[in-house]
Amino acid sequence: MRVLVTGGAGFIGSHLVDALMETGNEVRVLDDLSAGSLDNIKRWLNNERFEFIKGDMRDSGTVKEAVEGVEAVFHLAANPEVRIGAQSPELIYETNVLITYNLLNALRDSSVQYLIFTSSSTVYGDAELIPTPENYAPLEPISVYGGAKLAAEALISGYAHTFGFRALIFRLANIIGERSNHGVIYDFINKLRKNPEELEILGDGTQRKSYLHVSDTVEGMLKIFEYFGKGSKTVDFYNLGNDDWITVGEIAEIVSEEMGLKPKFRFTGGVDGGRGWKGDVKFMRLSIEKAKKAGWRPKLNSYEAVRMTVRELLKSL
């Protein structure tokens, strides 16, 4: 296929680009390099099946040009930092909702048949049902980031039903792995390199969430996209996560162990009952039964994914 990957120089996006290129697709990447890096996709830059466009999706003309001649769009471009929503809600709006709106308007008069969007587990908020299935309601995000992802989902559904393309929406757990440049593991490694004696841990350490390695994530996206393509639904939703979960305190222990350190853990206590920050979902585990029925299951559990990620980041950072 001829595909566009928005945010394709970023963490998850570049791994998706690798998989798409390795399976013979023609791939175009649109990225402003604010969070991504050309280093992530440098192996493809001179390949005749690959095209890179440096551009900001807040400019509608750039987006319209990028979708020309492609059959599918994998829309991963976004500001990935949940915490920034409390300080800069306008930035979260622009880099999640506005860019999605610009993309959808560009799709109206294009040849694109499929839109694949990476949403987030944050759309569920503090779910009362765990593991949380795709049909859980009401969706009540507790962060501006989660609200922006839910707004993007709603726009995508409306446009798909109105303008005749099909949309596949993935609600992702915490995705980790090589090339990630934010998140708890990345932060812990950098903090311990600055001070091997003590590790500051945001919150009370009991926050418990599901973590999925990026290799499993990309495999899930492509396998379920293939499954979705054989069906007839205009819009469908799939959780991608793990059957287990792990606490922040346990992650701190794994990072310390892999670095050969025994630091003192200093918990900040957090906000709103031990959360790391305002809007942090304290407990998150997604139901992945629907994804399993589509033929996918993760190879690494949360503990294995965390340990592998620590080793990958220690080599690259």
PDB file of N, CA, C and O in Angstrom, residues 61-88:
ATOM      1  N   GLY A  61      -2.567  23.431   4.670  1.00  0.00           N
ATOM      2  CA  GLY A  61      -2.017  23.206   3.332  1.00  0.00           C
ATOM      3  C   GLY A  61      -0.975  22.096   3.320  1.00  0.00           C
ATOM      4  O   GLY A  61      -0.937  21.268   2.389  1.00  0.00           O
ATOM      5  N   THR A  62      -0.144  22.059   4.343  1.00  0.00           N
ATOM      6  CA  THR A  62       0.861  21.008   4.469  1.00  0.00           C
ATOM      7  C   THR A  62       0.197  19.642   4.562  1.00  0.00           C
ATOM      8  O   THR A  62       0.636  18.670   3.929  1.00  0.00           O
ATOM      9  N   VAL A  63      -0.868  19.566   5.337  1.00  0.00           N
ATOM     10  CA  VAL A  63      -1.567  18.293   5.525  1.00  0.00           C
ATOM     11  C   VAL A  63      -2.221  17.849   4.225  1.00  0.00           C
ATOM     12  O   VAL A  63      -2.153  16.662   3.849  1.00  0.00           O
ATOM     13  N   LYS A  64      -2.827  18.768   3.530  1.00  0.00           N
ATOM     14  CA  LYS A  64      -3.506  18.424   2.270  1.00  0.00           C
ATOM     15  C   LYS A  64      -2.520  17.854   1.253  1.00  0.00           C
ATOM     16  O   LYS A  64      -2.802  16.890   0.547  1.00  0.00           O
ATOM     17  N   GLU A  65      -1.339  18.451   1.202  1.00  0.00           N
ATOM     18  CA  GLU A  65      -0.297  17.974   0.287  1.00  0.00           C
ATOM     19  C   GLU A  65       0.174  16.565   0.678  1.00  0.00           C
ATOM     20  O   GLU A  65       0.405  15.711  -0.175  1.00  0.00           O
ATOM     21  N   ALA A  66       0.261  16.319   1.984  1.00  0.00           N
ATOM     22  CA  ALA A  66       0.807  15.044   2.466  1.00  0.00           C
ATOM     23  C   ALA A  66      -0.106  13.860   2.187  1.00  0.00           C
ATOM     24  O   ALA A  66       0.368  12.725   2.045  1.00  0.00           O
ATOM     25  N   VAL A  67      -1.425  14.076   2.124  1.00  0.00           N
ATOM     26  CA  VAL A  67      -2.343  12.941   1.937  1.00  0.00           C
ATOM     27  C   VAL A  67      -2.561  12.595   0.464  1.00  0.00           C
ATOM     28  O   VAL A  67      -3.196  11.576   0.158  1.00  0.00           O
ATOM     29  N   GLU A  68      -2.005  13.382  -0.428  1.00  0.00           N
ATOM     30  CA  GLU A  68      -2.229  13.138  -1.860  1.00  0.00           C
ATOM     31  C   GLU A  68      -1.657  11.792  -2.290  1.00  0.00           C
ATOM     32  O   GLU A  68      -0.495  11.476  -2.051  1.00  0.00           O
ATOM     33  N   GLY A  69      -2.509  10.981  -2.900  1.00  0.00           N
ATOM     34  CA  GLY A  69      -2.061   9.736  -3.512  1.00  0.00           C
ATOM     35  C   GLY A  69      -1.859   8.563  -2.574  1.00  0.00           C
ATOM     36  O   GLY A  69      -1.382   7.510  -2.997  1.00  0.00           O
ATOM     37  N   VAL A  70      -2.229   8.711  -1.294  1.00  0.00           N
ATOM     38  CA  VAL A  70      -2.060   7.580  -0.374  1.00  0.00           C
ATOM     39  C   VAL A  70      -3.404   6.896  -0.130  1.00  0.00           C
ATOM     40  O   VAL A  70      -4.472   7.500  -0.263  1.00  0.00           O
ATOM     41  N   GLU A  71      -3.332   5.614   0.232  1.00  0.00           N
ATOM     42  CA  GLU A  71      -4.552   4.834   0.470  1.00  0.00           C
ATOM     43  C   GLU A  71      -4.913   4.744   1.947  1.00  0.00           C
ATOM     44  O   GLU A  71      -6.078   4.564   2.307  1.00  0.00           O
ATOM     45  N   ALA A  72      -3.892   4.828   2.805  1.00  0.00           N
ATOM     46  CA  ALA A  72      -4.126   4.718   4.247  1.00  0.00           C
ATOM     47  C   ALA A  72      -3.267   5.730   4.988  1.00  0.00           C
ATOM     48  O   ALA A  72      -2.134   6.004   4.585  1.00  0.00           O
ATOM     49  N   VAL A  73      -3.830   6.281   6.056  1.00  0.00           N
ATOM     50  CA  VAL A  73      -3.092   7.214   6.913  1.00  0.00           C
ATOM     51  C   VAL A  73      -3.035   6.643   8.321  1.00  0.00           C
ATOM     52  O   VAL A  73      -4.073   6.336   8.926  1.00  0.00           O
ATOM     53  N   PHE A  74      -1.812   6.473   8.825  1.00  0.00           N
ATOM     54  CA  PHE A  74      -1.600   6.131  10.228  1.00  0.00           C
ATOM     55  C   PHE A  74      -1.312   7.444  10.947  1.00  0.00           C
ATOM     56  O   PHE A  74      -0.251   8.040  10.742  1.00  0.00           O
ATOM     57  N   HIS A  75      -2.245   7.882  11.772  1.00  0.00           N
ATOM     58  CA  HIS A  75      -2.144   9.200  12.405  1.00  0.00           C
ATOM     59  C   HIS A  75      -1.626   9.059  13.838  1.00  0.00           C
ATOM     60  O   HIS A  75      -2.375   8.788  14.762  1.00  0.00           O
ATOM     61  N   LEU A  76      -0.304   9.247  13.976  1.00  0.00           N
ATOM     62  CA  LEU A  76       0.341   9.134  15.285  1.00  0.00           C
ATOM     63  C   LEU A  76       0.849  10.477  15.797  1.00  0.00           C
ATOM     64  O   LEU A  76       1.294  10.568  16.945  1.00  0.00           O
ATOM     65  N   ALA A  77       0.830  11.502  14.953  1.00  0.00           N
ATOM     66  CA  ALA A  77       1.346  12.803  15.373  1.00  0.00           C
ATOM     67  C   ALA A  77       0.515  13.345  16.538  1.00  0.00           C
ATOM     68  O   ALA A  77      -0.711  13.354  16.492  1.00  0.00           O
ATOM     69  N   ALA A  78       1.197  13.779  17.586  1.00  0.00           N
ATOM     70  CA  ALA A  78       0.534  14.329  18.771  1.00  0.00           C
ATOM     71  C   ALA A  78       1.605  14.781  19.748  1.00  0.00           C
ATOM     72  O   ALA A  78       2.751  14.339  19.674  1.00  0.00           O
ATOM     73  N   ASN A  79       1.210  15.643  20.670  1.00  0.00           N
ATOM     74  CA  ASN A  79       2.089  15.917  21.795  1.00  0.00           C
ATOM     75  C   ASN A  79       1.907  14.765  22.777  1.00  0.00           C
ATOM     76  O   ASN A  79       0.811  14.545  23.285  1.00  0.00           O
ATOM     77  N   PRO A  80       2.965  13.984  23.049  1.00  0.00           N
ATOM     78  CA  PRO A  80       2.798  12.762  23.837  1.00  0.00           C
ATOM     79  C   PRO A  80       2.815  12.961  25.346  1.00  0.00           C
ATOM     80  O   PRO A  80       2.617  12.008  26.093  1.00  0.00           O
ATOM     81  N   GLU A  81       3.033  14.182  25.804  1.00  0.00           N
ATOM     82  CA  GLU A  81       3.250  14.405  27.236  1.00  0.00           C
ATOM     83  C   GLU A  81       1.943  14.739  27.944  1.00  0.00           C
ATOM     84  O   GLU A  81       1.404  15.835  27.795  1.00  0.00           O
ATOM     85  N   VAL A  82       1.407  13.774  28.706  1.00  0.00           N
ATOM     86  CA  VAL A  82       0.124  13.957  29.400  1.00  0.00           C
ATOM     87  C   VAL A  82       0.190  15.128  30.375  1.00  0.00           C
ATOM     88  O   VAL A  82      -0.745  15.919  30.473  1.00  0.00           O
ATOM     89  N   ARG A  83       1.314  15.253  31.074  1.00  0.00           N
ATOM     90  CA  ARG A  83       1.413  16.240  32.159  1.00  0.00           C
ATOM     91  C   ARG A  83       1.311  17.682  31.676  1.00  0.00           C
ATOM     92  O   ARG A  83       0.876  18.560  32.417  1.00  0.00           O
ATOM     93  N   ILE A  84       1.697  17.926  30.414  1.00  0.00           N
ATOM     94  CA  ILE A  84       1.759  19.320  29.943  1.00  0.00           C
ATOM     95  C   ILE A  84       0.369  19.956  29.837  1.00  0.00           C
ATOM     96  O   ILE A  84       0.225  21.177  29.826  1.00  0.00           O
ATOM     97  N   GLY A  85      -0.665  19.127  29.812  1.00  0.00           N
ATOM     98  CA  GLY A  85      -2.029  19.651  29.688  1.00  0.00           C
ATOM     99  C   GLY A  85      -2.424  20.600  30.800  1.00  0.00           C
ATOM    100  O   GLY A  85      -3.202  21.530  30.591  1.00  0.00           O
ATOM    101  N   ALA A  86      -1.880  20.379  32.002  1.00  0.00           N
ATOM    102  CA  ALA A  86      -2.217  21.250  33.121  1.00  0.00           C
ATOM    103  C   ALA A  86      -1.566  22.620  32.981  1.00  0.00           C
ATOM    104  O   ALA A  86      -2.118  23.629  33.424  1.00  0.00           O
ATOM    105  N   GLN A  87      -0.375  22.661  32.355  1.00  0.00           N
ATOM    106  CA  GLN A  87       0.328  23.936  32.190  1.00  0.00           C
ATOM    107  C   GLN A  87      -0.061  24.645  30.884  1.00  0.00           C
ATOM    108  O   GLN A  87      -0.083  25.865  30.816  1.00  0.00           O
ATOM    109  N   SER A  88      -0.349  23.851  29.848  1.00  0.00           N
ATOM    110  CA  SER A  88      -0.574  24.445  28.528  1.00  0.00           C
ATOM    111  C   SER A  88      -1.688  23.717  27.770  1.00  0.00           C
ATOM    112  O   SER A  88      -1.429  23.013  26.799  1.00  0.00           O
TER     113      SER A  88
END
